[in-house]
CSV table of C-alpha atoms in Angstrom, one decimal:
chain,number,residue,atom,x,y,z
L,1,UNK,CA,0.0,0.0,0.0
L,2,UNK,CA,1.1,3.6,-0.7
L,3,UNK,CA,2.1,5.5,2.4
L,4,UNK,CA,-0.5,7.9,3.7
L,5,UNK,CA,0.2,11.3,5.3
L,6,UNK,CA,-1.2,14.7,6.0
L,7,UNK,CA,-0.4,18.1,4.6
L,8,UNK,CA,-1.2,21.8,5.3
L,9,UNK,CA,-1.7,24.4,2.6
L,10,UNK,CA,-1.5,28.2,2.7
L,11,UNK,CA,-3.3,30.5,0.3
L,12,UNK,CA,-4.1,34.2,0.9
L,13,UNK,CA,-7.7,34.1,-0.1
L,14,UNK,CA,-9.6,36.4,0.2
L,15,UNK,CA,-6.8,38.9,-0.6
L,16,UNK,CA,-5.8,40.8,2.5
L,17,UNK,CA,-6.1,44.5,1.6
L,18,UNK,CA,-6.2,47.9,3.4
L,19,UNK,CA,-6.4,51.3,1.7
L,20,UNK,CA,-7.6,54.9,1.7
L,21,UNK,CA,-8.8,57.4,-0.9
L,22,UNK,CA,-9.0,61.2,-1.2
L,23,UNK,CA,-11.3,63.0,-3.6
L,24,UNK,CA,-10.9,66.7,-2.5
L,25,UNK,CA,-8.4,67.7,-5.2
L,26,UNK,CA,-11.1,67.9,-7.9
L,27,UNK,CA,-14.6,66.7,-8.3
L,28,UNK,CA,-13.5,64.3,-11.1
L,29,UNK,CA,-10.2,63.1,-9.6
L,30,UNK,CA,-9.6,60.6,-6.8
L,31,UNK,CA,-6.2,59.5,-5.4
L,32,UNK,CA,-5.4,56.8,-2.9
L,33,UNK,CA,-3.3,53.9,-2.0
L,34,UNK,CA,-3.7,50.2,-1.0
L,35,UNK,CA,-1.5,47.8,0.8
L,36,UNK,CA,-2.3,44.2,-0.2
L,37,UNK,CA,-1.1,40.6,-0.5
L,38,UNK,CA,-2.2,39.9,-4.0
L,39,UNK,CA,-0.5,36.5,-4.2
L,40,UNK,CA,0.5,34.0,-1.6
L,41,UNK,CA,0.9,30.2,-1.4
L,42,UNK,CA,2.5,27.6,0.7
L,43,UNK,CA,2.5,24.0,1.7
L,44,UNK,CA,3.9,21.8,4.5
L,45,UNK,CA,4.5,18.0,4.9
L,46,UNK,CA,5.8,16.5,8.1
L,47,UNK,CA,8.9,14.4,7.8
L,48,UNK,CA,7.3,11.9,10.2
L,49,UNK,CA,4.1,11.4,8.2
L,50,UNK,CA,3.5,8.1,6.4
L,51,UNK,CA,4.2,9.8,3.1
L,52,UNK,CA,7.2,11.7,4.5
L,53,UNK,CA,9.7,9.3,2.9
L,54,UNK,CA,8.6,10.7,-0.5
L,55,UNK,CA,7.4,14.3,0.2
L,56,UNK,CA,10.5,15.3,2.2
L,57,UNK,CA,12.4,15.4,-1.0
L,58,UNK,CA,9.9,17.9,-2.5
L,59,UNK,CA,9.3,20.1,0.5
L,60,UNK,CA,8.9,20.0,4.2
L,61,UNK,CA,7.7,23.6,4.4
L,62,UNK,CA,7.6,26.1,1.6
L,63,UNK,CA,6.0,29.6,1.3
L,64,UNK,CA,6.0,32.3,-1.3
L,65,UNK,CA,4.1,35.5,-1.2
L,66,UNK,CA,4.1,39.1,-2.6
L,67,UNK,CA,3.1,42.2,-0.8
L,68,UNK,CA,2.2,45.3,-2.8
L,69,UNK,CA,2.0,49.0,-1.9
L,70,UNK,CA,0.0,50.7,-4.7
L,71,UNK,CA,-0.4,54.5,-5.0
L,72,UNK,CA,-3.0,55.2,-7.7
L,73,UNK,CA,-5.3,57.9,-9.2
L,74,UNK,CA,-8.5,57.8,-11.2
L,75,UNK,CA,-10.3,60.3,-13.4
L,76,UNK,CA,-14.0,60.4,-14.1
L,77,UNK,CA,-14.1,61.2,-17.8
L,78,UNK,CA,-17.9,61.3,-18.0
L,79,UNK,CA,-20.8,60.4,-15.7
L,80,UNK,CA,-20.6,56.8,-17.0
L,81,UNK,CA,-16.9,56.1,-17.2
L,82,UNK,CA,-13.8,56.5,-15.1
L,83,UNK,CA,-10.2,55.3,-15.7
L,84,UNK,CA,-7.4,54.7,-13.2
L,85,UNK,CA,-3.8,53.7,-13.0
L,86,UNK,CA,-1.2,53.1,-10.3
L,87,UNK,CA,2.3,51.9,-9.5
L,88,UNK,CA,2.9,48.6,-7.7
L,89,UNK,CA,5.9,48.6,-5.3
L,90,UNK,CA,6.2,44.9,-4.7
L,91,UNK,CA,8.0,43.0,-2.0
L,92,UNK,CA,8.6,39.3,-2.5
L,93,UNK,CA,9.5,36.6,0.0
L,94,UNK,CA,10.1,32.9,-0.4
L,95,UNK,CA,11.2,30.3,2.1
L,96,UNK,CA,11.9,26.6,1.6
L,97,UNK,CA,12.7,23.7,3.9
L,98,UNK,CA,13.3,20.3,2.5
L,99,UNK,CA,15.7,17.4,2.1
L,100,UNK,CA,18.2,16.6,-0.7
L,101,UNK,CA,18.7,12.9,-1.4
L,102,UNK,CA,22.5,12.7,-1.3
L,103,UNK,CA,22.5,9.0,-2.0
L,104,UNK,CA,20.9,9.7,-5.4
L,105,UNK,CA,23.2,12.6,-6.0
L,106,UNK,CA,26.3,10.4,-5.3
L,107,UNK,CA,25.0,7.7,-7.7
L,108,UNK,CA,24.6,10.3,-10.4
L,109,UNK,CA,28.0,11.7,-9.7
L,110,UNK,CA,29.4,8.2,-10.0
L,111,UNK,CA,27.6,7.7,-13.3
L,112,UNK,CA,25.9,4.6,-11.9
L,113,UNK,CA,23.2,3.0,-14.2
L,114,UNK,CA,21.2,2.3,-11.1
L,115,UNK,CA,19.4,4.8,-8.9
L,116,UNK,CA,19.9,2.8,-5.7
L,117,UNK,CA,23.5,1.6,-6.1
L,118,UNK,CA,26.1,1.8,-4.8
L,119,UNK,CA,24.4,4.3,-2.5
L,120,UNK,CA,20.9,3.8,-1.2
L,121,UNK,CA,18.1,5.8,-2.8
L,122,UNK,CA,15.7,7.9,-0.7
L,123,UNK,CA,17.3,6.7,2.5
L,124,UNK,CA,16.6,9.1,5.4
L,125,UNK,CA,20.1,8.6,6.8
L,126,UNK,CA,21.4,10.1,3.5
L,127,UNK,CA,19.0,13.0,3.5
L,128,UNK,CA,20.6,16.5,3.7
L,129,UNK,CA,18.4,19.2,5.2
L,130,UNK,CA,18.1,22.2,2.9
L,131,UNK,CA,17.0,25.7,4.0
L,132,UNK,CA,16.4,28.6,1.5
L,133,UNK,CA,15.3,32.1,2.2
L,134,UNK,CA,14.9,34.8,-0.4
L,135,UNK,CA,13.4,38.3,-0.6
L,136,UNK,CA,13.5,41.3,-3.0
L,137,UNK,CA,11.8,44.3,-4.5
L,138,UNK,CA,10.2,45.1,-7.9
L,139,UNK,CA,8.1,47.7,-9.6
L,140,UNK,CA,4.9,47.0,-11.6
L,141,UNK,CA,1.8,48.7,-12.7
L,142,UNK,CA,-2.0,48.4,-12.4
L,143,UNK,CA,-4.8,50.0,-14.5
L,144,UNK,CA,-8.5,49.8,-14.8
L,145,UNK,CA,-11.8,51.2,-16.1
L,146,UNK,CA,-15.2,51.6,-14.3
L,147,UNK,CA,-18.3,51.7,-16.4
L,148,UNK,CA,-21.7,52.9,-15.1
L,149,UNK,CA,-24.3,52.4,-17.9
L,150,UNK,CA,-27.1,52.8,-15.4
L,151,UNK,CA,-27.3,54.5,-12.0
L,152,UNK,CA,-27.7,51.1,-10.2
L,153,UNK,CA,-25.2,49.2,-12.3
L,154,UNK,CA,-21.4,49.4,-12.2
L,155,UNK,CA,-18.9,47.2,-14.2
L,156,UNK,CA,-15.2,47.2,-13.5
L,157,UNK,CA,-12.2,45.8,-15.3
L,158,UNK,CA,-8.6,45.9,-14.1
L,159,UNK,CA,-5.2,44.4,-14.9
L,160,UNK,CA,-2.0,44.1,-12.9
L,161,UNK,CA,1.2,43.5,-14.8
L,162,UNK,CA,3.6,40.7,-14.2
L,163,UNK,CA,6.2,42.0,-11.8
L,164,UNK,CA,9.7,40.5,-11.5
L,165,UNK,CA,11.6,41.1,-8.2
L,166,UNK,CA,15.3,40.8,-7.8
L,167,UNK,CA,15.5,38.5,-4.8
L,168,UNK,CA,18.5,37.6,-2.7
L,169,UNK,CA,19.1,35.5,0.4
L,170,UNK,CA,20.8,32.5,1.8
L,171,UNK,CA,21.0,28.8,1.1
L,172,UNK,CA,22.1,26.4,3.8
L,173,UNK,CA,22.7,22.7,3.2
L,174,UNK,CA,23.8,20.3,6.0
L,175,UNK,CA,25.5,17.1,5.1
L,176,UNK,CA,24.0,14.0,6.7
L,177,UNK,CA,26.1,12.3,9.4
L,178,UNK,CA,26.2,9.1,7.5
L,179,UNK,CA,27.8,10.8,4.5
L,180,UNK,CA,30.4,12.5,6.8
L,181,UNK,CA,31.2,9.1,8.3
L,182,UNK,CA,31.5,7.5,4.8
L,183,UNK,CA,33.9,10.2,3.6
L,184,UNK,CA,36.0,10.0,6.8
L,185,UNK,CA,36.3,6.2,6.4
L,186,UNK,CA,37.2,6.3,2.7
L,187,UNK,CA,39.5,9.4,2.9
L,188,UNK,CA,40.5,10.3,6.4
L,189,UNK,CA,41.2,14.0,6.8
L,190,UNK,CA,39.2,15.0,3.7
L,191,UNK,CA,36.7,17.8,4.0
L,192,UNK,CA,33.4,18.0,2.2
L,193,UNK,CA,33.0,21.3,0.2
L,194,UNK,CA,30.7,23.9,1.7
L,195,UNK,CA,27.2,23.8,0.2
L,196,UNK,CA,25.9,26.9,2.0
L,197,UNK,CA,26.1,30.5,0.8
L,198,UNK,CA,24.3,33.5,-0.7
L,199,UNK,CA,22.0,33.1,-3.6
L,200,UNK,CA,20.0,35.3,-6.0
L,201,UNK,CA,16.8,34.6,-8.0
L,202,UNK,CA,14.1,36.4,-9.9
L,203,UNK,CA,10.7,35.9,-8.1
L,204,UNK,CA,7.8,36.9,-10.3
L,205,UNK,CA,4.3,38.0,-9.2
L,206,UNK,CA,2.0,36.8,-12.0
L,207,UNK,CA,-0.1,38.9,-14.3
L,208,UNK,CA,-3.6,39.3,-12.9
L,209,UNK,CA,-6.8,40.4,-14.6
L,210,UNK,CA,-10.1,41.1,-12.8
L,211,UNK,CA,-13.7,41.8,-13.8
L,212,UNK,CA,-16.5,42.8,-11.4
L,213,UNK,CA,-20.2,43.8,-11.4
L,214,UNK,CA,-22.2,45.7,-8.8
L,215,UNK,CA,-25.9,46.0,-8.9
L,216,UNK,CA,-27.9,48.1,-6.4
L,217,UNK,CA,-31.3,46.6,-6.3
L,218,UNK,CA,-32.5,48.6,-3.3
L,219,UNK,CA,-30.8,51.7,-1.8
L,220,UNK,CA,-29.3,49.8,1.2
L,221,UNK,CA,-28.1,46.7,-0.6
L,222,UNK,CA,-25.5,46.0,-3.4
L,223,UNK,CA,-25.1,42.7,-5.1
L,224,UNK,CA,-21.5,42.2,-6.2
L,225,UNK,CA,-19.7,39.5,-8.2
L,226,UNK,CA,-16.2,39.3,-9.6
L,227,UNK,CA,-13.8,37.0,-11.4
L,228,UNK,CA,-10.0,37.0,-11.3
L,229,UNK,CA,-7.6,35.4,-13.7
L,230,UNK,CA,-4.0,34.7,-12.6
């Protein structure tokens, strides 16, 4: 039977957002800002779970999210249409904890035709814990249009550009004790090369497009619906 286990998932839905607007500059102009987490995902699997012997080599705990500060302005061109645009100042963050199968890596380095010889494959005693942490900044843009064909009906469309952030951080890999013992037995006094250090990567917040409708059936109630593509 296949091993069974449990996992936990993280997804920032609904999107955490806070903001403010100011419309005293001109009757047709509105400015404001929002602070939001437009994209965030993560997952975790316990090394001790039944499926841990497999999942630990993909991830034990992993998270990636993007926080955006967006100053923006809109102009009401006519009673039935407004357009707006803003700048996204994006902060990215990614963390990863998992295991590297050093037995498999050594077999590949030795050009072995077998995945589990001469070193064992997916053996916990040959698992090297890996920790990765990255963060960076990037600049993107957002734009949209609001249509009001009827006093009780509003239709909104918006798009947020793909934003690439220049992320930097650290990578830490710890050799398993069994591998250290093996090297010491084969080559006494030899030292394994350091696998930890600084790292860089481009983390991208995906393009997002949204459409929404608001219908005010009675003065005190609005019926809203929206759809988001990522």
